[in-house]
Amino acid sequence: MAVNENLRTPIVSVMGHVDHGKTSLLDRIRGSAVADGEAGAITQHIGATEVPIDNIVNKCGDPSLKDKFIVPGLLFIDTPGHHAFTSLRSRGGALADLAIVIVDVNEGFMPQTIESLHILKRFKTPFVVVANKIDRIHGWEANKNLPFLATYNKQSERVKSDLDNKLYELIGELYNIGFNSERYDRVNDFQRNIGVIPISAATGEGIADVLMILLGLAQRFLEGNLHYDATAPGTGTVLEVKEEKGLGTTLDIILYDGTIKKGDTIVVGSLGDPIQTKIRALLKPRPLSEIKAEEKFQQVSEVTAAVGVKISAPNLEGALAGSPVRVVSTDTIDAITEEIKSEIADVQIDTDTIGITIKADTIGSLEALVNELKKEDIPIRKANVGDVSNRDIVEVTAIEDPFFSVIVGFNVKILPDAKEKLQSTDVKLFLNDVIYRLIDDYKDWVKKQKE
Ligand code: GDP
Ligand code: MG
């Protein structure tokens, strides 16, 4: 076996609590390659980093591995700051083919990370848990860039058992969420057990293991999902809607199928009717060697999946993060516009005649919130993307049942005029960036009201 030309690069999302080491891990995957003189091989995308298979295999120190793998490499998404993994969807479900859940081994899982685990479960996304910062374990002797087992075997018995205990705690927490897991070298069947890989993003220990296990998962579970058609019209997901100096509103997208060209007409979701527009420019970051150049981006005439790219085009102001973006022709524009509209409306439907009103920052996170509320049998009257507006308050004021005169907002804020309005009403507002906290807060409040 060798690299199969018909398979695209698997898309890997890195999730974890702030400060647990997402950026450091990606830097390590990128940076040590720069140090190894392999910088040319690594491609920086918009919102993503591509590591080719040769590079990964070199890092693992066994060239014969190359023949074992059929994927061309791995594309790591730099999940934008606060955006939960929930925002990243594709037509088939989750945008990411694989995921890394990173956790500070000394702190354990945090609420948002647990939420990410639930979502991975729902989408059945294969993933690994990376237990980071092992170098912080008292007495740890760092062995730069060694694979995990090699460095583990050099540690004292006390350090080993200290780490083992911390891992057991993680494994216990994973069990409570419904996952069987084991330290990765003890996993025989990755379909049944989640591998937990101890690493240090600071020293590079265990990084090779992470790359190897990801390739193994891609190989074993993804082949059927990675077929793509380079000649098909481009299909992607909006990562971020961003203002850029001199360009106005732009879209950072991950293209997961087909090709997208300068001058193509695209359709992208918005709160109202989908936006139809023509691509003025496709932009990629400048190579590292040209970092001092005046312009941040360079133009390209076309790109093929899987790739992260910035789109500059007119009328992108209302575009929604997390929404689909598709290349259309005069024959397909109407049908695809309808499809995108209904895909967004599916989430935004007025679900029940009575119920609470919910808001979220992206379609994906709104969908996640709807799902969790349904599990709790909490009826939803209206679900919408965007900050809490004056209009939301006015609408909810008209609801007589006090238990439903409620707005629940995930990852959103309340607009200034709405805040003022809220004070003169009995509307109850809950805001949080953790879904289950929102639900708990609402349930606690309802319970108190009933007492
Ligand atoms: P992020 O918020 O998840 O992207 O976390 P960062 O990668 O920014 O890391 C947060 C902090 O933890 C930074 O100060 C890093 O230098 C530090 N850090 C990350 N990984 C490690 C590690 O493996 N060992 C140690 N000692 N510090 C780390
Ligand atoms: Mg970071």
Short mmCIF file of C-alpha atoms and ligand atoms in Angstrom, two decimals:
data_model
loop_
_atom_site.label_atom_id
_atom_site.label_comp_id
_atom_site.label_asym_id
_atom_site.label_seq_id
_atom_site.Cartn_x
_atom_site.Cartn_y
_atom_site.Cartn_z
CA MET A 1 0.00 0.00 0.00
CA ALA A 2 1.04 3.59 -0.53
CA VAL A 3 -0.58 6.99 -0.70
CA ASN A 4 -3.88 6.76 -2.53
CA GLU A 5 -4.33 9.71 -4.89
CA ASN A 6 -8.08 9.60 -4.58
CA LEU A 7 -8.09 10.23 -0.86
CA ARG A 8 -7.94 13.71 0.52
CA THR A 9 -6.09 14.77 3.65
CA PRO A 10 -8.07 13.96 6.81
CA ILE A 11 -9.17 17.02 8.78
CA VAL A 12 -8.17 16.94 12.45
CA SER A 13 -9.67 19.23 15.05
CA VAL A 14 -7.80 20.01 18.28
CA MET A 15 -10.07 20.59 21.26
CA GLY A 16 -9.46 21.34 24.88
CA HIS A 17 -9.79 23.80 27.71
CA VAL A 18 -7.98 27.11 27.42
CA ASP A 19 -4.34 26.80 28.55
CA HIS A 20 -4.28 23.02 28.39
CA GLY A 21 -1.92 23.22 25.41
CA LYS A 22 -3.72 23.30 22.02
CA THR A 23 -1.50 25.98 20.55
CA SER A 24 1.67 24.46 22.02
CA LEU A 25 0.85 21.07 20.54
CA LEU A 26 0.26 22.54 17.08
CA ASP A 27 3.40 24.66 17.39
CA ARG A 28 5.32 21.55 18.32
CA ILE A 29 3.95 19.64 15.34
CA ARG A 30 4.84 22.58 13.08
CA GLY A 31 7.88 23.97 14.84
CA SER A 32 10.01 20.95 15.43
CA ALA A 33 9.71 20.39 11.71
CA VAL A 34 11.13 23.85 11.13
CA ALA A 35 14.01 22.91 13.41
CA ASP A 36 14.44 19.62 11.55
CA GLY A 37 14.85 21.56 8.31
CA GLU A 38 11.56 20.27 7.00
CA ALA A 39 9.77 23.60 7.08
CA GLY A 40 9.25 23.58 3.33
CA ALA A 41 7.15 20.47 3.62
CA ILE A 42 4.70 21.95 6.07
CA THR A 43 2.02 24.10 4.51
CA GLN A 44 0.39 26.84 6.47
CA HIS A 45 -3.24 27.26 5.45
CA ILE A 46 -5.78 29.79 6.54
CA GLY A 47 -7.03 28.41 9.85
CA ALA A 48 -5.14 25.15 9.42
CA THR A 49 -1.74 23.47 9.13
CA GLU A 50 -0.98 20.64 6.76
CA VAL A 51 1.59 18.03 7.71
CA PRO A 52 2.48 15.68 4.83
CA ILE A 53 2.86 11.96 5.38
CA ASP A 54 6.63 11.97 4.72
CA ASN A 55 7.11 14.43 7.46
CA ILE A 56 5.10 12.40 9.95
CA VAL A 57 6.87 9.21 9.03
CA ASN A 58 10.29 10.87 9.45
CA LYS A 59 9.28 12.07 12.85
CA CYS A 60 8.38 8.55 13.84
CA GLY A 61 11.80 7.35 12.75
CA ASP A 62 10.71 4.35 10.67
CA PRO A 63 10.71 4.99 6.88
CA SER A 64 9.08 1.62 6.17
CA LEU A 65 5.93 3.02 7.76
CA LYS A 66 5.28 5.07 4.68
CA ASP A 67 4.08 2.07 2.72
CA LYS A 68 1.57 1.29 5.40
CA PHE A 69 -0.39 4.48 4.99
CA ILE A 70 -2.66 5.64 2.23
CA VAL A 71 -3.57 9.17 3.35
CA PRO A 72 -1.44 12.05 2.04
CA GLY A 73 -0.98 13.66 5.47
CA LEU A 74 -3.02 15.38 8.14
CA LEU A 75 -4.70 18.81 8.12
CA PHE A 76 -4.92 20.27 11.63
CA ILE A 77 -7.56 22.94 12.16
CA ASP A 78 -6.57 25.80 14.44
CA THR A 79 -10.04 25.99 15.97
CA PRO A 80 -10.68 29.73 16.33
CA GLY A 81 -10.30 30.94 19.91
CA HIS A 82 -13.57 30.65 21.62
CA HIS A 83 -15.46 28.71 18.98
CA ALA A 84 -16.51 25.40 20.32
CA PHE A 85 -15.92 22.37 18.18
CA THR A 86 -19.70 22.36 17.88
CA SER A 87 -19.56 25.04 15.20
CA LEU A 88 -17.66 22.94 12.75
CA ARG A 89 -20.07 20.95 10.67
CA SER A 90 -20.11 19.56 7.19
CA ARG A 91 -22.86 18.02 5.15
CA GLY A 92 -22.03 14.61 6.55
CA GLY A 93 -22.03 15.67 10.21
CA ALA A 94 -18.86 16.89 11.88
CA LEU A 95 -16.38 18.74 9.69
CA ALA A 96 -13.42 17.12 11.43
CA ASP A 97 -12.68 13.55 10.39
CA LEU A 98 -10.59 13.02 13.51
CA ALA A 99 -10.07 14.87 16.75
CA ILE A 100 -7.47 15.38 19.43
CA VAL A 101 -8.87 16.13 22.87
CA ILE A 102 -6.07 17.69 24.86
CA VAL A 103 -6.17 17.82 28.64
CA ASP A 104 -3.69 19.05 31.23
CA VAL A 105 -2.89 15.77 32.99
CA ASN A 106 -2.46 17.64 36.28
CA GLU A 107 -5.89 19.31 36.08
CA GLY A 108 -8.21 16.81 34.44
CA PHE A 109 -11.17 17.49 32.14
CA MET A 110 -12.94 20.84 32.31
CA PRO A 111 -16.65 21.37 31.54
CA GLN A 112 -16.20 22.51 27.95
CA THR A 113 -13.92 19.59 27.25
CA ILE A 114 -16.53 17.20 28.59
CA GLU A 115 -19.02 18.86 26.30
CA SER A 116 -16.70 18.30 23.34
CA LEU A 117 -16.47 14.62 24.31
CA HIS A 118 -20.27 14.33 24.24
CA ILE A 119 -20.35 15.87 20.80
CA LEU A 120 -17.64 13.54 19.49
CA LYS A 121 -19.74 10.70 20.77
CA ARG A 122 -22.84 11.94 18.97
CA PHE A 123 -20.98 12.38 15.67
CA LYS A 124 -19.03 9.12 16.20
CA THR A 125 -15.80 10.96 15.36
CA PRO A 126 -12.69 8.86 16.04
CA PHE A 127 -10.39 10.67 18.48
CA VAL A 128 -7.48 10.37 20.86
CA VAL A 129 -7.07 11.93 24.26
CA VAL A 130 -3.74 13.65 24.73
CA ALA A 131 -2.67 13.99 28.38
CA ASN A 132 -0.38 17.00 28.20
CA LYS A 133 2.24 18.54 30.50
CA ILE A 134 3.73 15.28 31.81
CA ASP A 135 6.98 17.24 32.27
CA ARG A 136 5.26 19.05 35.16
CA ILE A 137 4.97 15.84 37.17
CA HIS A 138 7.25 16.24 40.15
CA GLY A 139 10.60 14.58 39.45
CA TRP A 140 9.98 14.06 35.71
CA GLU A 141 13.25 13.80 33.75
CA ALA A 142 12.63 15.27 30.32
CA ASN A 143 13.96 13.47 27.24
CA LYS A 144 13.40 15.85 24.37
CA ASN A 145 11.26 14.51 21.50
CA LEU A 146 11.43 10.86 22.61
CA PRO A 147 8.40 8.66 22.01
CA PHE A 148 6.35 8.23 25.17
CA LEU A 149 7.34 4.70 26.16
CA ALA A 150 11.03 5.38 25.71
CA THR A 151 10.93 8.35 28.06
CA TYR A 152 8.50 6.67 30.48
CA ASN A 153 10.85 3.72 30.94
CA LYS A 154 13.62 6.09 32.00
CA GLN A 155 11.59 7.61 34.84
CA SER A 156 11.79 6.61 38.49
CA GLU A 157 9.19 4.21 39.92
CA ARG A 158 7.61 7.03 41.91
CA VAL A 159 7.23 9.25 38.86
CA LYS A 160 5.82 6.37 36.84
CA SER A 161 3.21 5.57 39.44
CA ASP A 162 2.38 9.25 39.82
CA LEU A 163 1.65 9.46 36.11
CA ASP A 164 -0.23 6.15 36.12
CA ASN A 165 -2.52 7.47 38.88
CA LYS A 166 -3.25 10.66 36.97
CA LEU A 167 -4.04 8.63 33.86
CA TYR A 168 -6.40 6.38 35.83
CA GLU A 169 -8.29 9.46 36.90
CA LEU A 170 -8.71 10.55 33.28
CA ILE A 171 -9.73 7.03 32.29
CA GLY A 172 -12.31 7.05 35.09
CA GLU A 173 -13.74 10.36 33.93
CA LEU A 174 -13.94 9.08 30.37
CA TYR A 175 -15.78 6.01 31.63
CA ASN A 176 -18.35 8.24 33.33
CA ILE A 177 -19.02 9.92 29.98
CA GLY A 178 -19.47 6.53 28.37
CA PHE A 179 -16.07 5.83 26.83
CA ASN A 180 -13.81 2.88 27.53
CA SER A 181 -10.23 4.05 27.37
CA GLU A 182 -6.71 2.89 28.14
CA ARG A 183 -3.20 4.21 27.83
CA TYR A 184 -2.76 4.03 24.04
CA ASP A 185 -0.05 1.34 24.06
CA ARG A 186 -2.45 -1.00 25.86
CA VAL A 187 -5.27 -0.55 23.36
CA ASN A 188 -5.74 -3.45 20.98
CA ASP A 189 -8.95 -2.37 19.35
CA PHE A 190 -9.25 1.36 18.75
CA GLN A 191 -12.87 0.86 17.72
CA ARG A 192 -13.76 -0.12 21.28
CA ASN A 193 -11.25 1.80 23.32
CA ILE A 194 -10.08 5.38 23.24
CA GLY A 195 -6.30 5.74 23.43
CA VAL A 196 -4.91 8.13 26.02
CA ILE A 197 -1.46 9.44 24.98
CA PRO A 198 0.72 11.10 27.63
CA ILE A 199 2.81 13.91 26.10
CA SER A 200 4.60 17.13 26.77
CA ALA A 201 4.08 19.82 24.18
CA ALA A 202 6.92 21.67 25.90
CA THR A 203 9.57 18.95 25.50
CA GLY A 204 8.17 17.12 22.48
CA GLU A 205 7.89 13.83 24.39
CA GLY A 206 5.10 11.69 22.96
CA ILE A 207 4.44 13.87 19.88
CA ALA A 208 5.49 11.12 17.47
CA ASP A 209 3.02 8.79 19.17
CA VAL A 210 0.17 11.26 18.65
CA LEU A 211 0.89 11.50 14.93
CA MET A 212 1.18 7.73 14.56
CA ILE A 213 -2.06 6.99 16.38
CA LEU A 214 -3.91 9.60 14.31
CA LEU A 215 -2.64 8.07 11.09
CA GLY A 216 -3.69 4.67 12.37
CA LEU A 217 -7.20 5.93 13.10
CA ALA A 218 -7.42 7.58 9.67
CA GLN A 219 -6.30 4.38 8.03
CA ARG A 220 -8.66 2.16 9.95
CA PHE A 221 -11.83 4.21 10.12
CA LEU A 222 -11.83 6.88 7.47
CA GLU A 223 -11.04 5.43 4.11
CA GLY A 224 -14.67 5.48 3.08
CA ASN A 225 -15.08 9.12 4.12
CA LEU A 226 -12.05 10.53 2.39
CA HIS A 227 -12.85 9.94 -1.25
CA TYR A 228 -13.24 13.22 -3.03
CA ASP A 229 -13.59 14.55 -6.52
CA ALA A 230 -11.09 17.24 -7.48
CA THR A 231 -13.23 18.20 -10.47
CA ALA A 232 -16.41 18.72 -8.43
CA PRO A 233 -17.62 22.21 -7.46
CA GLY A 234 -16.07 23.21 -4.14
CA THR A 235 -17.88 22.47 -0.88
CA GLY A 236 -16.75 23.77 2.48
CA THR A 237 -17.59 25.10 5.91
CA VAL A 238 -17.10 28.66 7.16
CA LEU A 239 -14.65 28.71 10.08
CA GLU A 240 -14.79 32.43 10.68
CA VAL A 241 -16.24 35.62 9.23
CA LYS A 242 -13.48 38.20 9.56
CA GLU A 243 -12.85 41.84 8.83
CA GLU A 244 -9.53 42.36 7.05
CA LYS A 245 -7.93 45.73 6.44
CA GLY A 246 -8.33 46.67 2.80
CA LEU A 247 -10.50 43.63 2.02
CA GLY A 248 -13.63 44.21 4.09
CA THR A 249 -15.52 41.16 5.32
CA THR A 250 -13.85 37.88 4.36
CA LEU A 251 -14.59 34.20 4.97
CA ASP A 252 -12.06 31.76 6.37
CA ILE A 253 -13.24 28.39 5.15
CA ILE A 254 -12.19 24.77 5.19
CA LEU A 255 -12.82 23.23 1.79
CA TYR A 256 -13.52 19.51 2.19
CA ASP A 257 -14.54 18.52 -1.33
CA GLY A 258 -13.90 19.66 -4.90
CA THR A 259 -12.16 22.75 -6.23
CA ILE A 260 -12.82 26.45 -5.74
CA LYS A 261 -11.54 29.12 -8.17
CA LYS A 262 -11.21 32.86 -8.32
CA GLY A 263 -14.28 34.21 -10.13
CA ASP A 264 -16.51 31.31 -9.04
CA THR A 265 -19.99 32.12 -7.79
CA ILE A 266 -20.59 30.84 -4.28
CA VAL A 267 -23.56 30.56 -1.96
CA VAL A 268 -23.11 30.91 1.79
CA GLY A 269 -25.61 30.84 4.67
CA SER A 270 -26.75 33.95 6.48
CA LEU A 271 -29.47 34.76 8.99
CA GLY A 272 -31.79 35.81 6.18
CA ASP A 273 -31.67 34.44 2.65
CA PRO A 274 -28.36 32.81 1.72
CA ILE A 275 -25.77 35.15 0.18
CA GLN A 276 -24.90 34.69 -3.50
CA THR A 277 -21.63 36.33 -4.48
CA LYS A 278 -18.64 36.09 -6.79
CA ILE A 279 -15.13 35.39 -5.50
CA ARG A 280 -12.89 38.42 -5.91
CA ALA A 281 -9.79 36.76 -4.51
CA LEU A 282 -8.66 33.50 -2.91
CA LEU A 283 -6.00 34.08 -0.30
CA LYS A 284 -3.43 31.95 1.46
CA PRO A 285 -0.86 32.91 4.07
CA ARG A 286 2.58 33.84 2.77
CA PRO A 287 5.21 31.14 3.20
CA LEU A 288 7.26 31.49 6.40
CA SER A 289 10.28 32.65 4.41
CA GLU A 290 8.39 35.69 3.14
CA ILE A 291 6.93 36.64 6.46
CA LYS A 292 8.36 40.16 6.27
CA ALA A 293 6.50 40.95 3.06
CA GLU A 294 4.15 43.89 3.21
CA GLU A 295 1.05 41.86 2.39
CA LYS A 296 -0.14 39.24 4.85
CA PHE A 297 -1.70 37.06 2.17
CA GLN A 298 -0.91 35.90 -1.30
CA GLN A 299 -3.47 35.33 -4.01
CA VAL A 300 -4.01 31.95 -5.60
CA SER A 301 -6.18 31.19 -8.60
CA GLU A 302 -7.65 27.92 -7.29
CA VAL A 303 -7.44 25.39 -4.47
CA THR A 304 -8.54 21.77 -4.08
CA ALA A 305 -9.77 19.94 -0.95
CA ALA A 306 -8.78 19.54 1.81
CA VAL A 307 -7.53 23.05 2.37
CA GLY A 308 -8.05 26.15 4.49
CA VAL A 309 -8.43 29.35 2.45
CA LYS A 310 -9.66 32.92 2.80
CA ILE A 311 -12.34 34.19 0.42
CA SER A 312 -12.66 37.85 -0.43
CA ALA A 313 -15.96 38.75 -2.09
CA PRO A 314 -18.66 41.45 -2.02
CA ASN A 315 -21.64 41.27 0.37
CA LEU A 316 -20.26 38.85 2.93
CA GLU A 317 -21.31 40.96 5.94
CA GLY A 318 -24.18 38.72 7.08
CA ALA A 319 -22.42 35.38 6.52
CA LEU A 320 -22.67 32.86 9.36
CA ALA A 321 -19.76 31.06 10.95
CA GLY A 322 -20.33 27.34 10.70
CA SER A 323 -22.52 27.57 7.62
CA PRO A 324 -21.93 25.69 4.39
CA VAL A 325 -20.26 27.41 1.46
CA ARG A 326 -20.69 25.98 -2.03
CA VAL A 327 -19.60 26.78 -5.56
CA VAL A 328 -22.59 27.01 -7.91
CA SER A 329 -23.31 27.34 -11.63
CA THR A 330 -26.29 28.98 -13.33
CA ASP A 331 -27.89 25.53 -13.39
CA THR A 332 -27.43 24.77 -9.72
CA ILE A 333 -27.63 28.17 -8.01
CA ASP A 334 -31.35 28.06 -7.20
CA ALA A 335 -31.39 24.50 -5.90
CA ILE A 336 -28.24 24.93 -3.80
CA THR A 337 -29.47 28.23 -2.37
CA GLU A 338 -32.66 26.45 -1.29
CA GLU A 339 -30.65 23.59 0.21
CA ILE A 340 -28.48 25.92 2.27
CA LYS A 341 -31.49 27.89 3.36
CA SER A 342 -33.29 24.82 4.60
CA GLU A 343 -30.16 23.45 6.23
CA ILE A 344 -30.02 26.58 8.36
CA ALA A 345 -33.78 26.72 8.83
CA ASP A 346 -33.74 23.12 10.05
CA VAL A 347 -32.05 24.36 13.16
CA GLN A 348 -33.91 27.65 13.36
CA ILE A 349 -37.39 26.17 13.17
CA ASP A 350 -40.02 27.20 15.64
CA THR A 351 -39.79 23.85 17.35
CA ASP A 352 -42.76 23.89 19.72
CA THR A 353 -45.74 26.19 20.06
CA ILE A 354 -44.74 26.97 23.61
CA GLY A 355 -41.30 26.83 25.13
CA ILE A 356 -38.16 28.80 25.80
CA THR A 357 -36.26 30.94 23.30
CA ILE A 358 -32.66 30.04 22.56
CA LYS A 359 -29.75 31.83 20.89
CA ALA A 360 -26.25 30.66 19.95
CA ASP A 361 -23.23 31.99 18.08
CA THR A 362 -23.20 29.53 15.18
CA ILE A 363 -25.50 27.03 13.51
CA GLY A 364 -23.46 24.14 14.84
CA SER A 365 -23.60 25.31 18.42
CA LEU A 366 -27.30 26.10 18.13
CA GLU A 367 -27.89 22.58 16.91
CA ALA A 368 -25.92 21.17 19.84
CA LEU A 369 -27.96 23.24 22.28
CA VAL A 370 -31.25 22.12 20.67
CA ASN A 371 -30.16 18.50 21.01
CA GLU A 372 -29.22 18.80 24.66
CA LEU A 373 -32.48 20.60 25.54
CA LYS A 374 -34.51 17.95 23.75
CA LYS A 375 -32.79 15.28 25.82
CA GLU A 376 -34.04 17.10 28.90
CA ASP A 377 -37.56 17.47 27.47
CA ILE A 378 -37.34 21.25 27.67
CA PRO A 379 -39.59 22.67 24.95
CA ILE A 380 -38.15 25.27 22.57
CA ARG A 381 -40.35 27.89 20.98
CA LYS A 382 -37.70 29.53 18.91
CA ALA A 383 -34.02 28.88 18.13
CA ASN A 384 -31.86 31.46 16.42
CA VAL A 385 -28.25 32.35 15.66
CA GLY A 386 -27.02 35.72 16.93
CA ASP A 387 -26.76 37.94 20.00
CA VAL A 388 -29.82 38.60 22.16
CA SER A 389 -31.61 41.54 20.55
CA ASN A 390 -34.30 43.98 21.51
CA ARG A 391 -36.68 42.09 19.26
CA ASP A 392 -36.01 38.83 21.11
CA ILE A 393 -36.94 40.50 24.40
CA VAL A 394 -40.11 42.03 22.97
CA GLU A 395 -41.23 38.69 21.56
CA VAL A 396 -40.58 36.84 24.79
CA THR A 397 -42.34 39.50 26.89
CA ALA A 398 -45.55 38.52 25.15
CA ILE A 399 -45.35 34.97 26.53
CA GLU A 400 -47.62 34.51 29.53
CA ASP A 401 -46.19 31.34 31.05
CA PRO A 402 -43.35 32.59 33.28
CA PHE A 403 -41.37 29.35 32.79
CA PHE A 404 -41.14 30.08 29.09
CA SER A 405 -40.68 33.80 29.35
CA VAL A 406 -37.04 32.85 29.16
CA ILE A 407 -34.09 33.32 26.80
CA VAL A 408 -31.15 30.93 26.96
CA GLY A 409 -28.01 32.07 25.12
CA PHE A 410 -24.92 29.98 24.37
CA ASN A 411 -21.70 31.82 23.44
CA VAL A 412 -23.62 35.06 22.75
CA LYS A 413 -23.98 38.44 24.42
CA ILE A 414 -26.91 40.73 24.96
CA LEU A 415 -26.96 43.85 22.78
CA PRO A 416 -26.95 47.19 24.68
CA ASP A 417 -30.49 48.27 23.78
CA ALA A 418 -31.80 44.81 24.62
CA LYS A 419 -30.11 45.00 28.02
CA GLU A 420 -31.95 48.20 28.76
CA LYS A 421 -35.23 46.71 27.59
CA LEU A 422 -34.71 43.57 29.67
CA GLN A 423 -34.67 45.59 32.88
CA SER A 424 -38.20 46.81 32.33
CA THR A 425 -39.60 43.29 31.76
CA ASP A 426 -39.99 39.99 33.64
CA VAL A 427 -38.04 38.11 30.99
CA LYS A 428 -35.41 35.79 32.50
CA LEU A 429 -32.10 35.61 30.66
CA PHE A 430 -29.45 32.88 30.98
CA LEU A 431 -26.07 33.28 29.28
CA ASN A 432 -23.13 30.87 29.44
CA ASP A 433 -20.49 29.31 27.24
CA VAL A 434 -21.02 25.80 28.60
CA ILE A 435 -24.19 24.11 27.42
CA TYR A 436 -24.84 21.92 30.41
CA ARG A 437 -24.31 24.82 32.81
CA LEU A 438 -27.01 26.72 30.93
CA ILE A 439 -29.36 23.79 31.21
CA ASP A 440 -28.59 23.27 34.90
CA ASP A 441 -29.08 26.98 35.59
CA TYR A 442 -32.45 26.93 33.85
CA LYS A 443 -33.58 23.77 35.64
CA ASP A 444 -32.47 25.08 39.04
CA TRP A 445 -34.33 28.30 38.41
CA VAL A 446 -37.52 26.46 37.40
CA LYS A 447 -37.27 24.31 40.53
CA LYS A 448 -36.89 27.36 42.73
CA GLN A 449 -39.84 29.08 41.10
CA LYS A 450 -42.02 26.05 41.79
CA GLU A 451 -41.11 25.88 45.48
P1 GDP B 1 -4.12 26.67 24.69
O1 GDP B 1 -4.84 27.79 25.37
O2 GDP B 1 -4.85 25.38 24.85
O3 GDP B 1 -3.78 26.96 23.26
O4 GDP B 1 -2.77 26.47 25.53
P2 GDP B 1 -1.30 26.94 25.18
O5 GDP B 1 -0.68 26.05 24.19
O6 GDP B 1 -1.30 28.39 24.89
O7 GDP B 1 -0.57 26.65 26.57
C1 GDP B 1 -0.90 27.33 27.75
C2 GDP B 1 0.32 27.46 28.64
O8 GDP B 1 0.78 26.17 29.04
C3 GDP B 1 1.51 28.13 27.95
O9 GDP B 1 2.14 28.94 28.89
C4 GDP B 1 2.39 26.97 27.54
O10 GDP B 1 3.74 27.33 27.49
C5 GDP B 1 2.14 25.98 28.66
N1 GDP B 1 2.30 24.59 28.20
C6 GDP B 1 1.69 24.00 27.15
N2 GDP B 1 2.06 22.71 27.04
C7 GDP B 1 2.94 22.49 28.05
C8 GDP B 1 3.69 21.34 28.47
O11 GDP B 1 3.63 20.24 27.90
N3 GDP B 1 4.48 21.50 29.58
C9 GDP B 1 4.57 22.67 30.24
N4 GDP B 1 5.38 22.71 31.30
N5 GDP B 1 3.90 23.76 29.87
C10 GDP B 1 3.09 23.68 28.78
MG MG B 2 -4.35 28.58 22.08
#
